Amino acid sequence: MSDETPLLKLDRATIRFGGLTAVSELDLEIGRHEMVGLIGPNGAGKTTAFNLITGVYQPTSGSIEFAGRPTAGLKPHHLAKLGVARTFQNIRLFASLSVFDNVRVATQLHREHGILHSLWRGKGFRESEAAVESEVMDLLSIFKLEGLRDEQAVSLPYGAQRRLEIVRALATRPKLLLLDEPAAGMNPTEKEELMHLIRFIQERFSISVLLVEHDMTVVMGVCQRIAVLEYGKKIAEGTPEQIKCDPKVIEAYLGEEEVES
Amino acid sequence: MLSTLNSRLSTSFAGAKRWLIAGILLAALASYLSGGINPYDRGVWIDCGINIILAVSLNLILGHTGQFSLGHAGFMSVGGYTAAKLTLVCAALVPAALHPLLFAAALLAGGLMAACAGLLVGIPSLRLRGDYLAIVTLGFGEIIRVVMQNTEAVGGASGLSGIPKLTTLGWAFALAAVTIYAIAGLVNSTYGRGFLAVSDDEVAASAMGVNPVRYKVTAFVVGAFFAGIAGALYAHHKQTLVPTGFDWLKSVDIVVMVILGGMGRTPGVIVAAIILTWLPEHLRVFAEYRMIIYALLIILLMILRPQGLFTLRFKKKGKEAKTLP
């Protein structure tokens, strides 16, 4: 596979729920190490697009390719194995598990040991578990969560839960990370930190990022390219500067924002 | 202190095999010494061992994986009938000295047949959840019972009798130790944390590369395997099997042990299994009200201690959380 193959390619991807076309003929490409934003007013189909890419929904028509491979028929856990990881708009951590275990669960897809290993608990099992532990602790310490390893995940403060969700996604060793409104509910300082964090993640793990976000400062601040959705259709795509000046976008989105503020 | 101890244990489960060996040796010793206690008490203790196996194995399905199953008595009966039939047919062919070996084979056969049944029931769980799954497993248990009732090869409605008495206190507790080790070992591993993840949030688990279907079916197969072994022990303990002994109320009994002990908390479930085996023995006068008492117990538990009677871990965590600003 050459470097020119986009990591993710949506070709006229469409999904209908009964009479409602949630996403209509969406074309989108994400290159390697690229940071792309997906914006649009409420109900524009951003999260549905996420669910298409991650295999939660199958497109009614059109196709999606990941790393040159069609993803039709693949379930979310298959796509996770191929290298698509995500966070959720409303945080979905494993509530009964500790911080450590939340991340640990996400490492199991790259490990071969299954039932018999867990039952026999031989040398191979212990080594593998030790490797998992150091991998998880490394990740946790990058995001300054190592001190909270034995806390129950849902008892963490909101910002830390958001970070933990990102750590958990990174533990699947993704090639593409999808962030669904990571700035939701954050104050300006936290948003500033988040922008640093996203840039840092992309460099440190050299992955592509697709960011769905309402907050213009964050999207404009970190993305190289932005696609705008309205009523399930892509109405514009370009650099942050182009998007800022696009009359269609201003009409659909930014115009409303200015009236509000 | 206790909470750190518990979490350490849950991440490493260190020295698990030593505990298993200690448990089996203890069971053998108990079996050796149990000649002194009266046969009635010994019988109830064997019941305790069998119920521990049932409760701990259901805990994998219901507690850890969060799949509401009311079919555990069905799996138990599959194991019991398979093993009993095997020993009844082979007992005359095998010299008495080899009977423990025959028994071991019968236990394994019972477990394997029950595991196959678990696979069959696990498959609808691909599509169903919550109440719907409970109804399907309930139906499965009843189907098994009706099939047994109408199969002449296993005695029909009058059941099987004259099964050799091969279950001893040692067998029951050694196998209980094996069950506890197997389920706890399975769950306390990176692989096994997937069961809990599926139980917590299937969508998120799937997005993290955990295949929910695979985990759910695995839970059913492993849980059913041990329920089958428990059934085989039961058959060779009571020496008779009647289909009505495995109705859905038997499944409810086991569910109550798991809920009372705390879903997904193995030590609590073990304690609950022992208490709920001894309690009915002492309260025979109130036997008719047993289900009413169970229902009240569960309602009270849900209000007062939703985490289960015998768990300390989350109580401590809860207190810590409250002191945070």
PDB file of N, CA, C and O in Angstrom, chain A residues 76-77 80 84 86 88 92 94-97 100-101 104-109 113-115 118-121 125 129 132 149-152 168-169 172, chain B residues 7-8 10-13 16-17 181-182 184-186 188-191 193-194 196-197 200-201 203-212 215 218 314 317:
ATOM      1  N   PRO A  76     -17.746  -3.012  14.989  1.00  0.00           N
ATOM      2  CA  PRO A  76     -16.840  -2.089  15.683  1.00  0.00           C
ATOM      3  C   PRO A  76     -15.569  -2.757  16.205  1.00  0.00           C
ATOM      4  O   PRO A  76     -14.482  -2.189  16.109  1.00  0.00           O
ATOM      5  N   HIS A  77     -15.712  -3.988  16.742  1.00  0.00           N
ATOM      6  CA  HIS A  77     -14.496  -4.603  17.305  1.00  0.00           C
ATOM      7  C   HIS A  77     -13.501  -5.021  16.238  1.00  0.00           C
ATOM      8  O   HIS A  77     -12.296  -5.032  16.480  1.00  0.00           O
ATOM      9  N   ALA A  80     -11.770  -1.750  15.396  1.00  0.00           N
ATOM     10  CA  ALA A  80     -10.835  -1.399  16.458  1.00  0.00           C
ATOM     11  C   ALA A  80      -9.517  -2.139  16.251  1.00  0.00           C
ATOM     12  O   ALA A  80      -8.436  -1.590  16.430  1.00  0.00           O
ATOM     13  N   VAL A  84      -9.035   1.685  14.245  1.00  0.00           N
ATOM     14  CA  VAL A  84      -9.941   2.818  14.431  1.00  0.00           C
ATOM     15  C   VAL A  84     -10.346   2.855  15.894  1.00  0.00           C
ATOM     16  O   VAL A  84     -10.910   1.898  16.402  1.00  0.00           O
ATOM     17  N   ARG A  86     -12.063   5.364  19.179  1.00  0.00           N
ATOM     18  CA  ARG A  86     -12.919   6.532  19.340  1.00  0.00           C
ATOM     19  C   ARG A  86     -13.165   6.862  20.804  1.00  0.00           C
ATOM     20  O   ARG A  86     -12.962   6.047  21.693  1.00  0.00           O
ATOM     21  N   PHE A  88     -16.420   8.968  23.116  1.00  0.00           N
ATOM     22  CA  PHE A  88     -17.853   9.155  22.962  1.00  0.00           C
ATOM     23  C   PHE A  88     -18.272  10.546  23.410  1.00  0.00           C
ATOM     24  O   PHE A  88     -17.676  11.137  24.307  1.00  0.00           O
ATOM     25  N   ARG A  92     -18.356   7.280  27.969  1.00  0.00           N
ATOM     26  CA  ARG A  92     -18.775   5.895  28.215  1.00  0.00           C
ATOM     27  C   ARG A  92     -17.609   5.087  28.745  1.00  0.00           C
ATOM     28  O   ARG A  92     -17.065   4.230  28.051  1.00  0.00           O
ATOM     29  N   PHE A  94     -16.010   2.306  31.489  1.00  0.00           N
ATOM     30  CA  PHE A  94     -16.543   1.113  32.147  1.00  0.00           C
ATOM     31  C   PHE A  94     -16.705   1.441  33.630  1.00  0.00           C
ATOM     32  O   PHE A  94     -15.732   1.516  34.376  1.00  0.00           O
ATOM     33  N   ALA A  95     -17.955   1.615  34.039  1.00  0.00           N
ATOM     34  CA  ALA A  95     -18.233   2.232  35.330  1.00  0.00           C
ATOM     35  C   ALA A  95     -17.737   1.413  36.516  1.00  0.00           C
ATOM     36  O   ALA A  95     -17.281   1.968  37.504  1.00  0.00           O
ATOM     37  N   SER A  96     -17.803   0.103  36.430  1.00  0.00           N
ATOM     38  CA  SER A  96     -17.450  -0.685  37.606  1.00  0.00           C
ATOM     39  C   SER A  96     -15.956  -0.986  37.672  1.00  0.00           C
ATOM     40  O   SER A  96     -15.484  -1.548  38.642  1.00  0.00           O
ATOM     41  N   LEU A  97     -15.226  -0.615  36.618  1.00  0.00           N
ATOM     42  CA  LEU A  97     -13.798  -0.945  36.587  1.00  0.00           C
ATOM     43  C   LEU A  97     -12.948   0.224  37.077  1.00  0.00           C
ATOM     44  O   LEU A  97     -13.358   1.379  37.013  1.00  0.00           O
ATOM     45  N   PHE A 100      -7.153   1.761  35.931  1.00  0.00           N
ATOM     46  CA  PHE A 100      -6.196   0.839  35.333  1.00  0.00           C
ATOM     47  C   PHE A 100      -6.902  -0.191  34.441  1.00  0.00           C
ATOM     48  O   PHE A 100      -6.500  -0.417  33.300  1.00  0.00           O
ATOM     49  N   ASP A 101      -7.978  -0.776  34.953  1.00  0.00           N
ATOM     50  CA  ASP A 101      -8.669  -1.823  34.199  1.00  0.00           C
ATOM     51  C   ASP A 101      -9.364  -1.282  32.958  1.00  0.00           C
ATOM     52  O   ASP A 101      -9.476  -1.965  31.943  1.00  0.00           O
ATOM     53  N   ARG A 104      -6.697  -1.311  30.596  1.00  0.00           N
ATOM     54  CA  ARG A 104      -6.227  -2.677  30.388  1.00  0.00           C
ATOM     55  C   ARG A 104      -7.133  -3.440  29.413  1.00  0.00           C
ATOM     56  O   ARG A 104      -6.644  -4.183  28.564  1.00  0.00           O
ATOM     57  N   VAL A 105      -8.435  -3.236  29.542  1.00  0.00           N
ATOM     58  CA  VAL A 105      -9.370  -3.923  28.648  1.00  0.00           C
ATOM     59  C   VAL A 105      -9.032  -3.611  27.192  1.00  0.00           C
ATOM     60  O   VAL A 105      -9.078  -4.482  26.329  1.00  0.00           O
ATOM     61  N   ALA A 106      -8.653  -2.348  26.945  1.00  0.00           N
ATOM     62  CA  ALA A 106      -8.401  -1.925  25.572  1.00  0.00           C
ATOM     63  C   ALA A 106      -7.105  -2.487  25.010  1.00  0.00           C
ATOM     64  O   ALA A 106      -6.857  -2.398  23.807  1.00  0.00           O
ATOM     65  N   THR A 107      -6.250  -3.084  25.857  1.00  0.00           N
ATOM     66  CA  THR A 107      -5.002  -3.651  25.334  1.00  0.00           C
ATOM     67  C   THR A 107      -5.183  -5.092  24.867  1.00  0.00           C
ATOM     68  O   THR A 107      -4.321  -5.640  24.206  1.00  0.00           O
ATOM     69  N   GLN A 108      -6.317  -5.710  25.226  1.00  0.00           N
ATOM     70  CA  GLN A 108      -6.417  -7.149  25.002  1.00  0.00           C
ATOM     71  C   GLN A 108      -6.526  -7.530  23.525  1.00  0.00           C
ATOM     72  O   GLN A 108      -6.243  -8.646  23.146  1.00  0.00           O
ATOM     73  N   LEU A 109      -6.912  -6.583  22.660  1.00  0.00           N
ATOM     74  CA  LEU A 109      -7.086  -6.973  21.256  1.00  0.00           C
ATOM     75  C   LEU A 109      -5.768  -7.248  20.539  1.00  0.00           C
ATOM     76  O   LEU A 109      -5.767  -7.880  19.489  1.00  0.00           O
ATOM     77  N   HIS A 113      -3.325 -14.158  24.319  1.00  0.00           N
ATOM     78  CA  HIS A 113      -3.730 -15.064  25.395  1.00  0.00           C
ATOM     79  C   HIS A 113      -5.235 -14.984  25.667  1.00  0.00           C
ATOM     80  O   HIS A 113      -5.815 -13.925  25.733  1.00  0.00           O
ATOM     81  N   GLY A 114      -5.849 -16.140  25.783  1.00  0.00           N
ATOM     82  CA  GLY A 114      -7.287 -16.195  26.005  1.00  0.00           C
ATOM     83  C   GLY A 114      -7.588 -16.993  27.248  1.00  0.00           C
ATOM     84  O   GLY A 114      -6.888 -16.912  28.248  1.00  0.00           O
ATOM     85  N   ILE A 115      -8.633 -17.789  27.154  1.00  0.00           N
ATOM     86  CA  ILE A 115      -9.133 -18.521  28.310  1.00  0.00           C
ATOM     87  C   ILE A 115      -8.081 -19.427  28.934  1.00  0.00           C
ATOM     88  O   ILE A 115      -7.815 -19.366  30.127  1.00  0.00           O
ATOM     89  N   SER A 118      -5.377 -17.752  30.813  1.00  0.00           N
ATOM     90  CA  SER A 118      -5.831 -17.174  32.081  1.00  0.00           C
ATOM     91  C   SER A 118      -6.030 -18.262  33.124  1.00  0.00           C
ATOM     92  O   SER A 118      -5.916 -18.019  34.316  1.00  0.00           O
ATOM     93  N   LEU A 119      -6.360 -19.478  32.681  1.00  0.00           N
ATOM     94  CA  LEU A 119      -6.586 -20.565  33.630  1.00  0.00           C
ATOM     95  C   LEU A 119      -5.273 -21.187  34.084  1.00  0.00           C
ATOM     96  O   LEU A 119      -5.088 -21.482  35.249  1.00  0.00           O
ATOM     97  N   TRP A 120      -4.365 -21.376  33.141  1.00  0.00           N
ATOM     98  CA  TRP A 120      -3.120 -22.042  33.502  1.00  0.00           C
ATOM     99  C   TRP A 120      -2.184 -21.111  34.260  1.00  0.00           C
ATOM    100  O   TRP A 120      -1.472 -21.516  35.163  1.00  0.00           O
ATOM    101  N   ARG A 121      -2.161 -19.831  33.879  1.00  0.00           N
ATOM    102  CA  ARG A 121      -1.329 -18.839  34.551  1.00  0.00           C
ATOM    103  C   ARG A 121       0.137 -19.261  34.586  1.00  0.00           C
ATOM    104  O   ARG A 121       0.787 -19.207  35.623  1.00  0.00           O
ATOM    105  N   PHE A 125       1.919 -16.338  30.507  1.00  0.00           N
ATOM    106  CA  PHE A 125       0.806 -15.508  30.958  1.00  0.00           C
ATOM    107  C   PHE A 125       1.308 -14.389  31.855  1.00  0.00           C
ATOM    108  O   PHE A 125       0.959 -13.225  31.674  1.00  0.00           O
ATOM    109  N   GLU A 129       1.064 -10.464  31.155  1.00  0.00           N
ATOM    110  CA  GLU A 129       0.342  -9.564  32.045  1.00  0.00           C
ATOM    111  C   GLU A 129       1.248  -8.438  32.548  1.00  0.00           C
ATOM    112  O   GLU A 129       0.809  -7.303  32.699  1.00  0.00           O
ATOM    113  N   VAL A 132       1.496  -5.945  29.791  1.00  0.00           N
ATOM    114  CA  VAL A 132       0.276  -5.136  29.739  1.00  0.00           C
ATOM    115  C   VAL A 132       0.331  -4.070  30.817  1.00  0.00           C
ATOM    116  O   VAL A 132       0.052  -2.900  30.577  1.00  0.00           O
ATOM    117  N   ARG A 149      -4.680   5.086  39.539  1.00  0.00           N
ATOM    118  CA  ARG A 149      -4.879   3.796  38.878  1.00  0.00           C
ATOM    119  C   ARG A 149      -5.933   2.916  39.536  1.00  0.00           C
ATOM    120  O   ARG A 149      -6.657   2.203  38.855  1.00  0.00           O
ATOM    121  N   ASP A 150      -6.030   2.957  40.856  1.00  0.00           N
ATOM    122  CA  ASP A 150      -6.972   2.057  41.522  1.00  0.00           C
ATOM    123  C   ASP A 150      -8.317   2.706  41.836  1.00  0.00           C
ATOM    124  O   ASP A 150      -9.167   2.107  42.478  1.00  0.00           O
ATOM    125  N   GLU A 151      -8.487   3.954  41.407  1.00  0.00           N
ATOM    126  CA  GLU A 151      -9.784   4.602  41.614  1.00  0.00           C
ATOM    127  C   GLU A 151     -10.811   4.008  40.656  1.00  0.00           C
ATOM    128  O   GLU A 151     -10.476   3.590  39.544  1.00  0.00           O
ATOM    129  N   GLN A 152     -12.064   4.035  41.103  1.00  0.00           N
ATOM    130  CA  GLN A 152     -13.125   3.633  40.184  1.00  0.00           C
ATOM    131  C   GLN A 152     -13.263   4.731  39.138  1.00  0.00           C
ATOM    132  O   GLN A 152     -13.263   5.918  39.476  1.00  0.00           O
ATOM    133  N   ARG A 168      -7.777   5.329  26.987  1.00  0.00           N
ATOM    134  CA  ARG A 168      -8.327   4.013  26.689  1.00  0.00           C
ATOM    135  C   ARG A 168      -8.343   3.774  25.174  1.00  0.00           C
ATOM    136  O   ARG A 168      -7.980   2.699  24.700  1.00  0.00           O
ATOM    137  N   ALA A 169      -8.725   4.813  24.424  1.00  0.00           N
ATOM    138  CA  ALA A 169      -8.739   4.680  22.965  1.00  0.00           C
ATOM    139  C   ALA A 169      -7.327   4.465  22.433  1.00  0.00           C
ATOM    140  O   ALA A 169      -7.105   3.636  21.542  1.00  0.00           O
ATOM    141  N   THR A 172      -5.653   0.943  22.337  1.00  0.00           N
ATOM    142  CA  THR A 172      -5.929  -0.019  21.259  1.00  0.00           C
ATOM    143  C   THR A 172      -4.912   0.135  20.116  1.00  0.00           C
ATOM    144  O   THR A 172      -5.028  -0.530  19.102  1.00  0.00           O
TER     145      THR A 172
ATOM    146  N   SER B   7      -7.890  -4.448  45.480  1.00  0.00           N
ATOM    147  CA  SER B   7      -7.578  -4.060  44.108  1.00  0.00           C
ATOM    148  C   SER B   7      -6.263  -4.708  43.676  1.00  0.00           C
ATOM    149  O   SER B   7      -6.090  -5.082  42.531  1.00  0.00           O
ATOM    150  N   ARG B   8      -5.325  -4.827  44.637  1.00  0.00           N
ATOM    151  CA  ARG B   8      -4.085  -5.538  44.322  1.00  0.00           C
ATOM    152  C   ARG B   8      -4.413  -6.962  43.861  1.00  0.00           C
ATOM    153  O   ARG B   8      -3.950  -7.449  42.853  1.00  0.00           O
ATOM    154  N   SER B  10      -7.151  -8.036  42.685  1.00  0.00           N
ATOM    155  CA  SER B  10      -7.900  -8.124  41.444  1.00  0.00           C
ATOM    156  C   SER B  10      -7.000  -7.901  40.239  1.00  0.00           C
ATOM    157  O   SER B  10      -7.283  -8.385  39.162  1.00  0.00           O
ATOM    158  N   THR B  11      -5.893  -7.156  40.423  1.00  0.00           N
ATOM    159  CA  THR B  11      -5.044  -6.956  39.254  1.00  0.00           C
ATOM    160  C   THR B  11      -4.059  -8.104  39.068  1.00  0.00           C
ATOM    161  O   THR B  11      -3.736  -8.471  37.964  1.00  0.00           O
ATOM    162  N   SER B  12      -3.589  -8.682  40.171  1.00  0.00           N
ATOM    163  CA  SER B  12      -2.563  -9.698  39.976  1.00  0.00           C
ATOM    164  C   SER B  12      -3.085 -11.107  40.273  1.00  0.00           C
ATOM    165  O   SER B  12      -2.701 -12.047  39.605  1.00  0.00           O
ATOM    166  N   PHE B  13      -3.990 -11.225  41.249  1.00  0.00           N
ATOM    167  CA  PHE B  13      -4.496 -12.530  41.635  1.00  0.00           C
ATOM    168  C   PHE B  13      -3.308 -13.452  41.879  1.00  0.00           C
ATOM    169  O   PHE B  13      -3.255 -14.588  41.418  1.00  0.00           O
ATOM    170  N   ALA B  16      -2.327 -17.634  42.783  1.00  0.00           N
ATOM    171  CA  ALA B  16      -3.641 -18.259  42.666  1.00  0.00           C
ATOM    172  C   ALA B  16      -3.546 -19.776  42.724  1.00  0.00           C
ATOM    173  O   ALA B  16      -4.360 -20.426  43.371  1.00  0.00           O
ATOM    174  N   LYS B  17      -2.512 -20.293  42.075  1.00  0.00           N
ATOM    175  CA  LYS B  17      -2.413 -21.757  42.019  1.00  0.00           C
ATOM    176  C   LYS B  17      -2.158 -22.359  43.384  1.00  0.00           C
ATOM    177  O   LYS B  17      -2.662 -23.433  43.706  1.00  0.00           O
ATOM    178  N   TYR B 181     -11.352 -21.108  41.571  1.00  0.00           N
ATOM    179  CA  TYR B 181     -10.080 -20.766  40.942  1.00  0.00           C
ATOM    180  C   TYR B 181     -10.281 -20.421  39.466  1.00  0.00           C
ATOM    181  O   TYR B 181      -9.772 -19.424  38.965  1.00  0.00           O
ATOM    182  N   ALA B 182     -11.046 -21.282  38.765  1.00  0.00           N
ATOM    183  CA  ALA B 182     -11.217 -21.091  37.331  1.00  0.00           C
ATOM    184  C   ALA B 182     -11.928 -19.778  37.025  1.00  0.00           C
ATOM    185  O   ALA B 182     -11.483 -18.989  36.186  1.00  0.00           O
ATOM    186  N   ALA B 184     -12.461 -17.103  39.050  1.00  0.00           N
ATOM    187  CA  ALA B 184     -11.710 -15.935  39.517  1.00  0.00           C
ATOM    188  C   ALA B 184     -10.485 -15.709  38.631  1.00  0.00           C
ATOM    189  O   ALA B 184     -10.151 -14.578  38.281  1.00  0.00           O
ATOM    190  N   GLY B 185      -9.827 -16.811  38.258  1.00  0.00           N
ATOM    191  CA  GLY B 185      -8.651 -16.692  37.403  1.00  0.00           C
ATOM    192  C   GLY B 185      -8.997 -16.106  36.046  1.00  0.00           C
ATOM    193  O   GLY B 185      -8.289 -15.277  35.497  1.00  0.00           O
ATOM    194  N   LEU B 186     -10.103 -16.554  35.525  1.00  0.00           N
ATOM    195  CA  LEU B 186     -10.552 -16.079  34.216  1.00  0.00           C
ATOM    196  C   LEU B 186     -10.825 -14.578  34.258  1.00  0.00           C
ATOM    197  O   LEU B 186     -10.376 -13.819  33.396  1.00  0.00           O
ATOM    198  N   ASN B 188      -9.877 -12.370  36.549  1.00  0.00           N
ATOM    199  CA  ASN B 188      -8.738 -11.550  36.952  1.00  0.00           C
ATOM    200  C   ASN B 188      -7.571 -11.684  35.987  1.00  0.00           C
ATOM    201  O   ASN B 188      -6.481 -12.067  36.345  1.00  0.00           O
ATOM    202  N   SER B 189      -7.845 -11.379  34.723  1.00  0.00           N
ATOM    203  CA  SER B 189      -6.788 -11.350  33.732  1.00  0.00           C
ATOM    204  C   SER B 189      -7.173 -10.276  32.725  1.00  0.00           C
ATOM    205  O   SER B 189      -8.301  -9.815  32.708  1.00  0.00           O
ATOM    206  N   THR B 190      -6.206  -9.889  31.911  1.00  0.00           N
ATOM    207  CA  THR B 190      -6.513  -8.857  30.912  1.00  0.00           C
ATOM    208  C   THR B 190      -7.637  -9.342  30.006  1.00  0.00           C
ATOM    209  O   THR B 190      -8.570  -8.604  29.704  1.00  0.00           O
ATOM    210  N   TYR B 191      -7.552 -10.619  29.616  1.00  0.00           N
ATOM    211  CA  TYR B 191      -8.615 -11.192  28.789  1.00  0.00           C
ATOM    212  C   TYR B 191      -9.952 -11.111  29.518  1.00  0.00           C
ATOM    213  O   TYR B 191     -10.961 -10.681  28.960  1.00  0.00           O
ATOM    214  N   ARG B 193     -11.052  -9.227  31.922  1.00  0.00           N
ATOM    215  CA  ARG B 193     -11.657  -7.927  32.189  1.00  0.00           C
ATOM    216  C   ARG B 193     -12.681  -7.581  31.110  1.00  0.00           C
ATOM    217  O   ARG B 193     -13.551  -6.739  31.316  1.00  0.00           O
ATOM    218  N   GLY B 194     -12.576  -8.252  29.959  1.00  0.00           N
ATOM    219  CA  GLY B 194     -13.552  -8.046  28.893  1.00  0.00           C
ATOM    220  C   GLY B 194     -14.970  -8.417  29.312  1.00  0.00           C
ATOM    221  O   GLY B 194     -15.922  -7.773  28.895  1.00  0.00           O
ATOM    222  N   LEU B 196     -16.301  -8.004  32.256  1.00  0.00           N
ATOM    223  CA  LEU B 196     -16.826  -6.880  33.024  1.00  0.00           C
ATOM    224  C   LEU B 196     -17.112  -5.699  32.114  1.00  0.00           C
ATOM    225  O   LEU B 196     -18.095  -4.975  32.300  1.00  0.00           O
ATOM    226  N   ALA B 197     -16.259  -5.510  31.109  1.00  0.00           N
ATOM    227  CA  ALA B 197     -16.461  -4.392  30.181  1.00  0.00           C
ATOM    228  C   ALA B 197     -17.768  -4.578  29.414  1.00  0.00           C
ATOM    229  O   ALA B 197     -18.543  -3.637  29.249  1.00  0.00           O
ATOM    230  N   ASP B 200     -20.588  -3.716  31.649  1.00  0.00           N
ATOM    231  CA  ASP B 200     -20.719  -2.277  31.917  1.00  0.00           C
ATOM    232  C   ASP B 200     -21.277  -1.510  30.731  1.00  0.00           C
ATOM    233  O   ASP B 200     -22.153  -0.674  30.878  1.00  0.00           O
ATOM    234  N   ASP B 201     -20.726  -1.722  29.557  1.00  0.00           N
ATOM    235  CA  ASP B 201     -21.115  -0.941  28.387  1.00  0.00           C
ATOM    236  C   ASP B 201     -20.705  -1.672  27.112  1.00  0.00           C
ATOM    237  O   ASP B 201     -19.555  -1.649  26.705  1.00  0.00           O
ATOM    238  N   VAL B 203     -21.460  -1.119  23.968  1.00  0.00           N
ATOM    239  CA  VAL B 203     -21.042  -0.279  22.840  1.00  0.00           C
ATOM    240  C   VAL B 203     -19.585   0.146  22.995  1.00  0.00           C
ATOM    241  O   VAL B 203     -18.779   0.021  22.064  1.00  0.00           O
ATOM    242  N   ALA B 204     -19.246   0.603  24.204  1.00  0.00           N
ATOM    243  CA  ALA B 204     -17.877   1.038  24.437  1.00  0.00           C
ATOM    244  C   ALA B 204     -16.918  -0.153  24.345  1.00  0.00           C
ATOM    245  O   ALA B 204     -15.828  -0.045  23.774  1.00  0.00           O
ATOM    246  N   ALA B 205     -17.329  -1.303  24.881  1.00  0.00           N
ATOM    247  CA  ALA B 205     -16.473  -2.487  24.840  1.00  0.00           C
ATOM    248  C   ALA B 205     -16.162  -2.852  23.395  1.00  0.00           C
ATOM    249  O   ALA B 205     -15.021  -3.122  23.025  1.00  0.00           O
ATOM    250  N   SER B 206     -17.202  -2.833  22.580  1.00  0.00           N
ATOM    251  CA  SER B 206     -17.040  -3.165  21.175  1.00  0.00           C
ATOM    252  C   SER B 206     -16.085  -2.185  20.483  1.00  0.00           C
ATOM    253  O   SER B 206     -15.229  -2.580  19.701  1.00  0.00           O
ATOM    254  N   ALA B 207     -16.223  -0.901  20.808  1.00  0.00           N
ATOM    255  CA  ALA B 207     -15.351   0.106  20.205  1.00  0.00           C
ATOM    256  C   ALA B 207     -13.903  -0.077  20.641  1.00  0.00           C
ATOM    257  O   ALA B 207     -12.986   0.377  19.964  1.00  0.00           O
ATOM    258  N   MET B 208     -13.671  -0.753  21.769  1.00  0.00           N
ATOM    259  CA  MET B 208     -12.308  -0.994  22.243  1.00  0.00           C
ATOM    260  C   MET B 208     -11.782  -2.350  21.779  1.00  0.00           C
ATOM    261  O   MET B 208     -10.799  -2.861  22.299  1.00  0.00           O
ATOM    262  N   GLY B 209     -12.466  -2.970  20.844  1.00  0.00           N
ATOM    263  CA  GLY B 209     -11.966  -4.210  20.278  1.00  0.00           C
ATOM    264  C   GLY B 209     -12.413  -5.467  21.005  1.00  0.00           C
ATOM    265  O   GLY B 209     -11.951  -6.554  20.706  1.00  0.00           O
ATOM    266  N   VAL B 210     -13.301  -5.317  21.992  1.00  0.00           N
ATOM    267  CA  VAL B 210     -13.823  -6.489  22.700  1.00  0.00           C
ATOM    268  C   VAL B 210     -15.058  -6.981  21.931  1.00  0.00           C
ATOM    269  O   VAL B 210     -15.959  -6.201  21.663  1.00  0.00           O
ATOM    270  N   ASN B 211     -15.045  -8.244  21.563  1.00  0.00           N
ATOM    271  CA  ASN B 211     -16.185  -8.796  20.824  1.00  0.00           C
ATOM    272  C   ASN B 211     -17.258  -9.245  21.822  1.00  0.00           C
ATOM    273  O   ASN B 211     -17.116 -10.281  22.463  1.00  0.00           O
ATOM    274  N   PRO B 212     -18.334  -8.473  21.977  1.00  0.00           N
ATOM    275  CA  PRO B 212     -19.304  -8.771  23.041  1.00  0.00           C
ATOM    276  C   PRO B 212     -19.945 -10.147  22.870  1.00  0.00           C
ATOM    277  O   PRO B 212     -20.143 -10.856  23.853  1.00  0.00           O
ATOM    278  N   TYR B 215     -17.646 -12.943  24.101  1.00  0.00           N
ATOM    279  CA  TYR B 215     -17.545 -12.982  25.561  1.00  0.00           C
ATOM    280  C   TYR B 215     -18.814 -13.541  26.193  1.00  0.00           C
ATOM    281  O   TYR B 215     -18.769 -14.313  27.132  1.00  0.00           O
ATOM    282  N   THR B 218     -18.969 -17.251  25.602  1.00  0.00           N
ATOM    283  CA  THR B 218     -17.957 -17.892  26.449  1.00  0.00           C
ATOM    284  C   THR B 218     -18.454 -17.993  27.887  1.00  0.00           C
ATOM    285  O   THR B 218     -18.320 -19.040  28.526  1.00  0.00           O
ATOM    286  N   PHE B 314     -16.700  -1.708  47.650  1.00  0.00           N
ATOM    287  CA  PHE B 314     -17.230  -0.458  47.123  1.00  0.00           C
ATOM    288  C   PHE B 314     -17.776   0.445  48.217  1.00  0.00           C
ATOM    289  O   PHE B 314     -17.897   1.633  48.031  1.00  0.00           O
ATOM    290  N   LYS B 317     -14.887   2.595  48.925  1.00  0.00           N
ATOM    291  CA  LYS B 317     -14.719   3.539  47.809  1.00  0.00           C
ATOM    292  C   LYS B 317     -15.754   4.651  47.906  1.00  0.00           C
ATOM    293  O   LYS B 317     -15.467   5.798  47.673  1.00  0.00           O
TER     294      LYS B 317
END
